[in-house]
Amino acid sequence: MNDVSRRSFMTTMLAVSGGAGVFPTVSSVALARADSKNPALGGGGFKLGLVTYNLAKDWDVPTILRNCQETGFEAVELRTTHHHGVEPSLDKSARAEVRRRFLDSKVRLLSLGSTCEYHSPDAAVVSRNIEETKRFVELAHDLGALAVKVRPNGLPRGISEEQTLEQIGRALRQCGQAAKDSNVEIWLEVHGEATCVPARIERIMKAADHPQVGVCWNSNPEDVQDGSVAHNFDLLLPWLRNAHINELWNPNYPWRELFHLLKQCGYNRYTLAEIAESSDPVRLMHYYRALWLELQHQGLT
């Protein structure tokens, strides 16, 4: 990219990502609350990865690896139910083959994207989801993945909000305890109608209170208050273990501020692109990474 093209690209990037300016910093109070043992904080230098929901939902593992390597995506979260078929039902030999393919590539198998959830008022349903989470933990361990992503998915009617948030937290604690010996983390995605509100996620995490359990930032509209994500970022920083990002062209989300905050707190893992499918996915991935690189560079300022 020559200097003229770069300036033109930067002008466009600034326009769609909030423009230049002075960003809020991570508060000293939030940094003090963040556990010094949090492995996602310290050193910085986060990288770009991909969530296979939805762009890669129809790709098998070799296609995922080929496309990510070609476009500079360095890690993936494999979503359950998709064509690549990386599920707890895999036998020992199939698990070994998936693990080998990733180890032989330049792409890290970072996490498994389950749909396990714990908000149901039916105790049997919650129990089944906890057991399914444990199966994903075993799969993650066998594949060499760092974590299993789970989610809250709403507040049932007729049950108090506090009771549901406490219930989700207790279930997460059970999952975290089950994952401890495997050294697999449990990431709670900031997800679901009503439960995607960061203040509610904070209450869930306080109820969970387990070192294996953390938060997956999800870049939702609900993060934004008065044009900024700083308040909610501070709120969830103590548990930050992963980050999903999405449409970087969207001017309604302060991407430059988010990248600045990630840099400032020393976030050292990945931002995983969770974007819609495309008829020309590799070309899209090239463009996405180009914009991501500019945002990451601007996040240093």
Short mmCIF file of N, CA and C in Angstrom, two decimals, residues 36-199:
data_model
loop_
_atom_site.label_atom_id
_atom_site.label_comp_id
_atom_site.label_asym_id
_atom_site.label_seq_id
_atom_site.Cartn_x
_atom_site.Cartn_y
_atom_site.Cartn_z
N SER A 36 -4.35 -10.22 39.54
CA SER A 36 -3.00 -10.19 38.98
C SER A 36 -2.62 -11.53 38.37
N LYS A 37 -3.36 -12.58 38.70
CA LYS A 37 -3.09 -13.90 38.14
C LYS A 37 -3.88 -14.16 36.86
N ASN A 38 -4.67 -13.19 36.42
CA ASN A 38 -5.44 -13.36 35.19
C ASN A 38 -4.47 -13.56 34.02
N PRO A 39 -4.47 -14.74 33.40
CA PRO A 39 -3.48 -15.01 32.34
C PRO A 39 -3.72 -14.23 31.06
N ALA A 40 -4.88 -13.58 30.94
CA ALA A 40 -5.18 -12.81 29.72
C ALA A 40 -4.64 -11.38 29.80
N LEU A 41 -4.12 -10.99 30.95
CA LEU A 41 -3.63 -9.63 31.14
C LEU A 41 -2.14 -9.65 31.43
N GLY A 42 -1.44 -8.73 30.79
CA GLY A 42 -0.01 -8.61 31.03
C GLY A 42 0.79 -8.82 29.77
N GLY A 43 1.38 -7.75 29.28
CA GLY A 43 2.23 -7.85 28.11
C GLY A 43 1.60 -7.31 26.85
N GLY A 44 0.31 -7.51 26.71
CA GLY A 44 -0.37 -6.99 25.52
C GLY A 44 0.00 -7.78 24.28
N GLY A 45 -0.18 -7.14 23.12
CA GLY A 45 0.15 -7.79 21.86
C GLY A 45 -0.88 -8.79 21.41
N PHE A 46 -2.16 -8.46 21.54
CA PHE A 46 -3.20 -9.40 21.13
C PHE A 46 -3.22 -9.59 19.62
N LYS A 47 -3.78 -10.73 19.19
CA LYS A 47 -3.76 -11.14 17.79
C LYS A 47 -5.18 -11.33 17.27
N LEU A 48 -5.27 -11.60 15.97
CA LEU A 48 -6.57 -11.77 15.30
C LEU A 48 -6.88 -13.24 15.09
N GLY A 49 -8.11 -13.63 15.40
CA GLY A 49 -8.58 -14.98 15.15
C GLY A 49 -10.00 -14.95 14.60
N LEU A 50 -10.60 -16.12 14.48
CA LEU A 50 -11.91 -16.27 13.85
C LEU A 50 -12.82 -17.17 14.66
N VAL A 51 -14.07 -16.73 14.83
CA VAL A 51 -15.13 -17.61 15.31
C VAL A 51 -15.78 -18.23 14.08
N THR A 52 -15.97 -19.54 14.05
CA THR A 52 -16.51 -20.16 12.84
C THR A 52 -18.00 -19.92 12.66
N TYR A 53 -18.64 -19.27 13.61
CA TYR A 53 -20.02 -18.82 13.48
C TYR A 53 -19.99 -17.36 13.00
N ASN A 54 -20.42 -17.06 11.79
CA ASN A 54 -21.09 -17.84 10.78
C ASN A 54 -20.25 -17.98 9.51
N LEU A 55 -19.20 -17.19 9.40
CA LEU A 55 -18.43 -17.14 8.16
C LEU A 55 -17.95 -18.52 7.72
N ALA A 56 -17.52 -19.33 8.68
CA ALA A 56 -16.90 -20.62 8.36
C ALA A 56 -17.78 -21.80 8.72
N LYS A 57 -19.07 -21.58 8.83
CA LYS A 57 -19.96 -22.64 9.31
C LYS A 57 -20.01 -23.85 8.38
N ASP A 58 -19.72 -23.65 7.08
CA ASP A 58 -19.78 -24.74 6.12
C ASP A 58 -18.41 -25.29 5.74
N TRP A 59 -17.36 -24.91 6.48
CA TRP A 59 -16.01 -25.35 6.16
C TRP A 59 -15.62 -26.55 7.01
N ASP A 60 -14.88 -27.48 6.40
CA ASP A 60 -14.27 -28.54 7.20
C ASP A 60 -12.96 -28.01 7.79
N VAL A 61 -12.32 -28.82 8.62
CA VAL A 61 -11.11 -28.35 9.31
C VAL A 61 -10.00 -27.97 8.33
N PRO A 62 -9.70 -28.78 7.30
CA PRO A 62 -8.65 -28.35 6.35
C PRO A 62 -8.95 -27.00 5.68
N THR A 63 -10.21 -26.74 5.37
CA THR A 63 -10.57 -25.46 4.75
C THR A 63 -10.37 -24.31 5.74
N ILE A 64 -10.76 -24.53 6.97
CA ILE A 64 -10.55 -23.51 8.00
C ILE A 64 -9.07 -23.16 8.11
N LEU A 65 -8.24 -24.19 8.18
CA LEU A 65 -6.80 -23.96 8.31
C LEU A 65 -6.23 -23.27 7.09
N ARG A 66 -6.62 -23.70 5.91
CA ARG A 66 -6.09 -23.10 4.68
C ARG A 66 -6.48 -21.63 4.58
N ASN A 67 -7.76 -21.31 4.82
CA ASN A 67 -8.22 -19.93 4.67
C ASN A 67 -7.64 -19.02 5.74
N CYS A 68 -7.53 -19.52 6.96
CA CYS A 68 -6.96 -18.70 8.03
C CYS A 68 -5.48 -18.43 7.79
N GLN A 69 -4.75 -19.44 7.37
CA GLN A 69 -3.32 -19.24 7.10
C GLN A 69 -3.10 -18.27 5.96
N GLU A 70 -3.94 -18.36 4.93
CA GLU A 70 -3.78 -17.47 3.78
C GLU A 70 -4.03 -16.02 4.13
N THR A 71 -4.91 -15.77 5.08
CA THR A 71 -5.34 -14.41 5.37
C THR A 71 -4.76 -13.85 6.68
N GLY A 72 -3.96 -14.63 7.39
CA GLY A 72 -3.31 -14.12 8.59
C GLY A 72 -4.14 -14.18 9.86
N PHE A 73 -5.19 -15.00 9.89
CA PHE A 73 -5.94 -15.24 11.11
C PHE A 73 -5.23 -16.33 11.89
N GLU A 74 -4.91 -16.07 13.16
CA GLU A 74 -3.96 -16.92 13.87
C GLU A 74 -4.58 -17.90 14.86
N ALA A 75 -5.89 -17.84 15.03
CA ALA A 75 -6.55 -18.77 15.97
C ALA A 75 -8.01 -18.90 15.58
N VAL A 76 -8.64 -19.98 16.06
CA VAL A 76 -10.07 -20.17 15.79
C VAL A 76 -10.79 -20.68 17.03
N GLU A 77 -12.05 -20.29 17.09
CA GLU A 77 -13.00 -20.90 18.02
C GLU A 77 -13.98 -21.70 17.17
N LEU A 78 -14.02 -23.00 17.36
CA LEU A 78 -14.86 -23.88 16.56
C LEU A 78 -16.25 -23.97 17.19
N ARG A 79 -17.23 -23.50 16.46
CA ARG A 79 -18.61 -23.49 16.96
C ARG A 79 -19.25 -24.86 16.77
N THR A 80 -19.94 -25.31 17.79
CA THR A 80 -20.66 -26.57 17.73
C THR A 80 -21.74 -26.53 16.65
N THR A 81 -22.11 -27.69 16.14
CA THR A 81 -23.17 -27.95 15.13
C THR A 81 -22.75 -27.59 13.71
N HIS A 82 -21.53 -27.10 13.50
CA HIS A 82 -21.13 -26.67 12.16
C HIS A 82 -20.48 -27.82 11.39
N HIS A 83 -20.21 -27.57 10.11
CA HIS A 83 -19.79 -28.62 9.18
C HIS A 83 -18.49 -29.29 9.59
N HIS A 84 -17.62 -28.58 10.26
CA HIS A 84 -16.34 -29.17 10.64
C HIS A 84 -16.51 -30.30 11.65
N GLY A 85 -17.63 -30.35 12.36
CA GLY A 85 -17.98 -31.52 13.15
C GLY A 85 -17.08 -31.83 14.32
N VAL A 86 -16.48 -30.81 14.93
CA VAL A 86 -15.63 -31.04 16.10
C VAL A 86 -16.52 -31.01 17.34
N GLU A 87 -16.96 -32.19 17.75
CA GLU A 87 -17.98 -32.36 18.78
C GLU A 87 -17.51 -33.37 19.83
N PRO A 88 -18.15 -33.37 21.00
CA PRO A 88 -17.80 -34.37 22.02
C PRO A 88 -18.00 -35.81 21.58
N SER A 89 -18.76 -36.02 20.53
CA SER A 89 -18.99 -37.39 20.03
C SER A 89 -17.78 -37.97 19.31
N LEU A 90 -16.77 -37.16 19.00
CA LEU A 90 -15.58 -37.67 18.31
C LEU A 90 -14.87 -38.74 19.15
N ASP A 91 -14.44 -39.80 18.48
CA ASP A 91 -13.70 -40.83 19.20
C ASP A 91 -12.24 -40.43 19.36
N LYS A 92 -11.48 -41.27 20.02
CA LYS A 92 -10.10 -40.94 20.37
C LYS A 92 -9.25 -40.68 19.14
N SER A 93 -9.39 -41.50 18.11
CA SER A 93 -8.56 -41.33 16.91
C SER A 93 -8.92 -40.06 16.16
N ALA A 94 -10.22 -39.74 16.09
CA ALA A 94 -10.65 -38.51 15.41
C ALA A 94 -10.15 -37.27 16.15
N ARG A 95 -10.17 -37.33 17.46
CA ARG A 95 -9.64 -36.22 18.26
C ARG A 95 -8.14 -36.03 18.01
N ALA A 96 -7.43 -37.13 17.94
CA ALA A 96 -5.99 -37.05 17.69
C ALA A 96 -5.71 -36.45 16.32
N GLU A 97 -6.55 -36.77 15.33
CA GLU A 97 -6.35 -36.24 13.99
C GLU A 97 -6.60 -34.74 13.94
N VAL A 98 -7.66 -34.26 14.60
CA VAL A 98 -7.93 -32.83 14.65
C VAL A 98 -6.78 -32.10 15.34
N ARG A 99 -6.35 -32.65 16.45
CA ARG A 99 -5.24 -32.03 17.18
C ARG A 99 -3.99 -31.96 16.29
N ARG A 100 -3.69 -33.04 15.58
CA ARG A 100 -2.51 -33.07 14.73
C ARG A 100 -2.59 -32.02 13.63
N ARG A 101 -3.76 -31.89 13.01
CA ARG A 101 -3.92 -30.93 11.92
C ARG A 101 -3.62 -29.50 12.41
N PHE A 102 -4.11 -29.16 13.58
CA PHE A 102 -3.85 -27.81 14.10
C PHE A 102 -2.38 -27.64 14.48
N LEU A 103 -1.80 -28.65 15.10
CA LEU A 103 -0.40 -28.54 15.49
C LEU A 103 0.52 -28.42 14.29
N ASP A 104 0.13 -29.03 13.18
CA ASP A 104 0.94 -28.95 11.96
C ASP A 104 0.71 -27.66 11.18
N SER A 105 -0.19 -26.82 11.64
CA SER A 105 -0.53 -25.57 10.96
C SER A 105 0.02 -24.38 11.73
N LYS A 106 -0.25 -23.19 11.22
CA LYS A 106 0.10 -21.95 11.92
C LYS A 106 -1.08 -21.38 12.67
N VAL A 107 -2.16 -22.14 12.76
CA VAL A 107 -3.40 -21.66 13.39
C VAL A 107 -3.62 -22.39 14.71
N ARG A 108 -3.90 -21.64 15.73
CA ARG A 108 -4.14 -22.23 17.04
C ARG A 108 -5.61 -22.59 17.22
N LEU A 109 -5.86 -23.79 17.70
CA LEU A 109 -7.22 -24.14 18.13
C LEU A 109 -7.39 -23.57 19.53
N LEU A 110 -8.01 -22.41 19.59
CA LEU A 110 -8.08 -21.67 20.85
C LEU A 110 -9.18 -22.16 21.76
N SER A 111 -10.37 -22.36 21.19
CA SER A 111 -11.53 -22.63 22.05
C SER A 111 -12.61 -23.37 21.28
N LEU A 112 -13.54 -23.93 22.05
CA LEU A 112 -14.70 -24.62 21.49
C LEU A 112 -15.95 -23.82 21.86
N GLY A 113 -16.72 -23.48 20.85
CA GLY A 113 -17.91 -22.65 21.07
C GLY A 113 -19.14 -23.50 21.29
N SER A 114 -19.41 -23.85 22.53
CA SER A 114 -20.61 -24.62 22.85
C SER A 114 -21.82 -23.69 22.95
N THR A 115 -22.99 -24.29 23.06
CA THR A 115 -24.21 -23.52 23.33
C THR A 115 -24.76 -23.88 24.71
N CYS A 116 -23.90 -24.35 25.59
CA CYS A 116 -24.34 -24.73 26.93
C CYS A 116 -24.80 -23.49 27.70
N GLU A 117 -25.90 -23.61 28.42
CA GLU A 117 -26.50 -22.48 29.14
C GLU A 117 -27.20 -22.99 30.39
N TYR A 118 -27.37 -22.11 31.37
CA TYR A 118 -27.75 -22.57 32.71
C TYR A 118 -28.86 -21.74 33.35
N HIS A 119 -29.68 -21.10 32.52
CA HIS A 119 -30.70 -20.19 33.06
C HIS A 119 -32.06 -20.82 33.25
N SER A 120 -32.26 -22.04 32.78
CA SER A 120 -33.59 -22.66 32.81
C SER A 120 -34.10 -22.82 34.24
N PRO A 121 -35.41 -22.62 34.47
CA PRO A 121 -35.98 -22.89 35.79
C PRO A 121 -36.10 -24.38 36.07
N ASP A 122 -35.88 -25.22 35.06
CA ASP A 122 -35.95 -26.67 35.21
C ASP A 122 -34.57 -27.19 35.61
N ALA A 123 -34.45 -27.70 36.82
CA ALA A 123 -33.16 -28.14 37.34
C ALA A 123 -32.56 -29.25 36.48
N ALA A 124 -33.40 -30.09 35.90
CA ALA A 124 -32.89 -31.19 35.07
C ALA A 124 -32.23 -30.66 33.81
N VAL A 125 -32.81 -29.60 33.23
CA VAL A 125 -32.22 -28.98 32.04
C VAL A 125 -30.86 -28.38 32.37
N VAL A 126 -30.77 -27.70 33.49
CA VAL A 126 -29.50 -27.10 33.91
C VAL A 126 -28.46 -28.19 34.13
N SER A 127 -28.87 -29.28 34.77
CA SER A 127 -27.95 -30.38 35.02
C SER A 127 -27.42 -30.98 33.72
N ARG A 128 -28.30 -31.15 32.72
CA ARG A 128 -27.87 -31.68 31.43
C ARG A 128 -26.86 -30.75 30.77
N ASN A 129 -27.08 -29.46 30.90
CA ASN A 129 -26.14 -28.50 30.31
C ASN A 129 -24.80 -28.51 31.02
N ILE A 130 -24.80 -28.69 32.31
CA ILE A 130 -23.54 -28.80 33.05
C ILE A 130 -22.78 -30.05 32.60
N GLU A 131 -23.49 -31.15 32.46
CA GLU A 131 -22.85 -32.39 32.01
C GLU A 131 -22.32 -32.25 30.59
N GLU A 132 -23.06 -31.56 29.72
CA GLU A 132 -22.59 -31.33 28.36
C GLU A 132 -21.34 -30.44 28.36
N THR A 133 -21.30 -29.47 29.25
CA THR A 133 -20.11 -28.63 29.37
C THR A 133 -18.90 -29.47 29.76
N LYS A 134 -19.10 -30.40 30.66
CA LYS A 134 -18.00 -31.28 31.08
C LYS A 134 -17.48 -32.10 29.90
N ARG A 135 -18.38 -32.53 29.03
CA ARG A 135 -17.96 -33.29 27.84
C ARG A 135 -17.14 -32.40 26.89
N PHE A 136 -17.55 -31.14 26.77
CA PHE A 136 -16.76 -30.21 25.96
C PHE A 136 -15.40 -29.95 26.60
N VAL A 137 -15.34 -29.91 27.91
CA VAL A 137 -14.06 -29.73 28.61
C VAL A 137 -13.12 -30.89 28.29
N GLU A 138 -13.64 -32.10 28.32
CA GLU A 138 -12.83 -33.26 27.98
C GLU A 138 -12.33 -33.19 26.54
N LEU A 139 -13.23 -32.76 25.64
CA LEU A 139 -12.84 -32.61 24.24
C LEU A 139 -11.76 -31.54 24.10
N ALA A 140 -11.93 -30.40 24.75
CA ALA A 140 -10.94 -29.32 24.69
C ALA A 140 -9.59 -29.81 25.17
N HIS A 141 -9.58 -30.55 26.25
CA HIS A 141 -8.33 -31.09 26.78
C HIS A 141 -7.67 -32.00 25.77
N ASP A 142 -8.43 -32.89 25.15
CA ASP A 142 -7.87 -33.84 24.19
C ASP A 142 -7.35 -33.15 22.93
N LEU A 143 -7.97 -32.03 22.56
CA LEU A 143 -7.58 -31.31 21.34
C LEU A 143 -6.48 -30.29 21.60
N GLY A 144 -6.21 -29.99 22.86
CA GLY A 144 -5.24 -28.97 23.20
C GLY A 144 -5.79 -27.56 23.15
N ALA A 145 -7.12 -27.43 23.20
CA ALA A 145 -7.75 -26.11 23.20
C ALA A 145 -7.68 -25.50 24.59
N LEU A 146 -7.67 -24.18 24.63
CA LEU A 146 -7.55 -23.47 25.91
C LEU A 146 -8.84 -23.44 26.69
N ALA A 147 -9.99 -23.36 25.98
CA ALA A 147 -11.22 -23.05 26.70
C ALA A 147 -12.46 -23.60 26.01
N VAL A 148 -13.53 -23.60 26.78
CA VAL A 148 -14.88 -23.87 26.27
C VAL A 148 -15.71 -22.62 26.51
N LYS A 149 -16.34 -22.13 25.45
CA LYS A 149 -17.23 -20.98 25.56
C LYS A 149 -18.64 -21.46 25.86
N VAL A 150 -19.26 -20.85 26.86
CA VAL A 150 -20.66 -21.12 27.22
C VAL A 150 -21.40 -19.79 27.19
N ARG A 151 -22.69 -19.80 27.54
CA ARG A 151 -23.43 -18.55 27.43
C ARG A 151 -24.60 -18.50 28.41
N PRO A 152 -24.97 -17.31 28.84
CA PRO A 152 -26.31 -17.12 29.40
C PRO A 152 -27.23 -16.81 28.22
N ASN A 153 -28.49 -17.08 28.36
CA ASN A 153 -29.37 -16.89 27.19
C ASN A 153 -30.75 -16.37 27.57
N GLY A 154 -30.79 -15.50 28.59
CA GLY A 154 -32.06 -14.87 28.91
C GLY A 154 -32.46 -15.05 30.36
N LEU A 155 -33.50 -14.33 30.74
CA LEU A 155 -34.06 -14.38 32.09
C LEU A 155 -35.47 -14.95 32.01
N PRO A 156 -35.70 -16.14 32.56
CA PRO A 156 -37.03 -16.75 32.47
C PRO A 156 -38.09 -15.92 33.19
N ARG A 157 -39.27 -15.89 32.63
CA ARG A 157 -40.38 -15.19 33.27
C ARG A 157 -40.83 -15.95 34.52
N GLY A 158 -41.28 -15.18 35.50
CA GLY A 158 -41.80 -15.78 36.72
C GLY A 158 -40.75 -16.14 37.74
N ILE A 159 -39.48 -15.91 37.41
CA ILE A 159 -38.36 -16.18 38.32
C ILE A 159 -37.63 -14.86 38.55
N SER A 160 -37.24 -14.61 39.79
CA SER A 160 -36.57 -13.34 40.05
C SER A 160 -35.23 -13.30 39.31
N GLU A 161 -34.88 -12.10 38.87
CA GLU A 161 -33.61 -11.91 38.18
C GLU A 161 -32.44 -12.36 39.03
N GLU A 162 -32.45 -11.98 40.30
CA GLU A 162 -31.34 -12.32 41.17
C GLU A 162 -31.19 -13.83 41.30
N GLN A 163 -32.31 -14.54 41.41
CA GLN A 163 -32.26 -15.99 41.54
C GLN A 163 -31.63 -16.63 40.29
N THR A 164 -32.02 -16.13 39.11
CA THR A 164 -31.49 -16.69 37.87
C THR A 164 -30.00 -16.41 37.73
N LEU A 165 -29.57 -15.19 38.02
CA LEU A 165 -28.15 -14.85 37.90
C LEU A 165 -27.31 -15.67 38.88
N GLU A 166 -27.82 -15.86 40.10
CA GLU A 166 -27.12 -16.70 41.07
C GLU A 166 -27.04 -18.15 40.59
N GLN A 167 -28.14 -18.63 40.01
CA GLN A 167 -28.17 -20.00 39.49
C GLN A 167 -27.14 -20.21 38.39
N ILE A 168 -27.06 -19.26 37.48
CA ILE A 168 -26.07 -19.36 36.40
C ILE A 168 -24.66 -19.35 36.99
N GLY A 169 -24.43 -18.49 37.97
CA GLY A 169 -23.11 -18.43 38.60
C GLY A 169 -22.74 -19.73 39.29
N ARG A 170 -23.69 -20.33 40.00
CA ARG A 170 -23.40 -21.60 40.68
C ARG A 170 -23.08 -22.71 39.68
N ALA A 171 -23.82 -22.73 38.57
CA ALA A 171 -23.56 -23.73 37.53
C ALA A 171 -22.17 -23.54 36.94
N LEU A 172 -21.79 -22.28 36.70
CA LEU A 172 -20.46 -22.00 36.18
C LEU A 172 -19.37 -22.44 37.16
N ARG A 173 -19.64 -22.29 38.43
CA ARG A 173 -18.65 -22.73 39.42
C ARG A 173 -18.44 -24.24 39.33
N GLN A 174 -19.54 -24.98 39.17
CA GLN A 174 -19.41 -26.44 38.99
C GLN A 174 -18.59 -26.78 37.75
N CYS A 175 -18.86 -26.07 36.67
CA CYS A 175 -18.12 -26.31 35.43
C CYS A 175 -16.65 -25.96 35.58
N GLY A 176 -16.38 -24.84 36.25
CA GLY A 176 -15.00 -24.45 36.48
C GLY A 176 -14.25 -25.45 37.32
N GLN A 177 -14.92 -25.98 38.32
CA GLN A 177 -14.29 -26.97 39.19
C GLN A 177 -13.99 -28.25 38.41
N ALA A 178 -14.92 -28.63 37.52
CA ALA A 178 -14.72 -29.83 36.70
C ALA A 178 -13.58 -29.62 35.70
N ALA A 179 -13.35 -28.38 35.28
CA ALA A 179 -12.32 -28.09 34.29
C ALA A 179 -10.95 -27.85 34.91
N LYS A 180 -10.90 -27.72 36.21
CA LYS A 180 -9.65 -27.31 36.88
C LYS A 180 -8.51 -28.29 36.62
N ASP A 181 -8.77 -29.58 36.78
CA ASP A 181 -7.69 -30.57 36.64
C ASP A 181 -7.20 -30.67 35.20
N SER A 182 -8.06 -30.33 34.24
CA SER A 182 -7.66 -30.35 32.83
C SER A 182 -7.00 -29.07 32.40
N ASN A 183 -6.99 -28.07 33.28
CA ASN A 183 -6.44 -26.74 32.97
C ASN A 183 -7.14 -26.12 31.77
N VAL A 184 -8.44 -26.37 31.66
CA VAL A 184 -9.27 -25.77 30.62
C VAL A 184 -10.09 -24.65 31.26
N GLU A 185 -10.19 -23.53 30.57
CA GLU A 185 -10.97 -22.42 31.09
C GLU A 185 -12.41 -22.49 30.57
N ILE A 186 -13.32 -21.89 31.33
CA ILE A 186 -14.71 -21.73 30.93
C ILE A 186 -14.94 -20.25 30.68
N TRP A 187 -15.37 -19.90 29.46
CA TRP A 187 -15.60 -18.49 29.11
C TRP A 187 -17.08 -18.25 28.95
N LEU A 188 -17.61 -17.36 29.76
CA LEU A 188 -19.01 -16.96 29.66
C LEU A 188 -19.13 -15.82 28.66
N GLU A 189 -19.76 -16.09 27.53
CA GLU A 189 -19.98 -15.05 26.52
C GLU A 189 -21.01 -14.04 27.03
N VAL A 190 -20.76 -12.78 26.77
CA VAL A 190 -21.73 -11.72 27.13
C VAL A 190 -22.85 -11.79 26.10
N HIS A 191 -23.89 -12.54 26.41
CA HIS A 191 -24.84 -13.01 25.40
C HIS A 191 -26.24 -13.07 25.97
N GLY A 192 -27.22 -13.04 25.06
CA GLY A 192 -28.61 -13.32 25.41
C GLY A 192 -29.42 -12.07 25.70
N GLU A 193 -30.70 -12.15 25.37
CA GLU A 193 -31.59 -11.04 25.68
C GLU A 193 -31.60 -10.81 27.18
N ALA A 194 -31.37 -9.61 27.59
CA ALA A 194 -31.31 -9.20 29.01
C ALA A 194 -30.01 -9.61 29.67
N THR A 195 -29.55 -10.85 29.47
CA THR A 195 -28.31 -11.28 30.12
C THR A 195 -27.06 -10.73 29.45
N CYS A 196 -27.19 -10.09 28.29
CA CYS A 196 -26.00 -9.49 27.65
C CYS A 196 -25.65 -8.14 28.28
N VAL A 197 -26.43 -7.67 29.22
CA VAL A 197 -26.13 -6.41 29.90
C VAL A 197 -24.91 -6.64 30.81
N PRO A 198 -23.83 -5.90 30.64
CA PRO A 198 -22.61 -6.18 31.40
C PRO A 198 -22.80 -6.19 32.92
N ALA A 199 -23.67 -5.35 33.45
CA ALA A 199 -23.88 -5.34 34.91
C ALA A 199 -24.43 -6.68 35.39
#
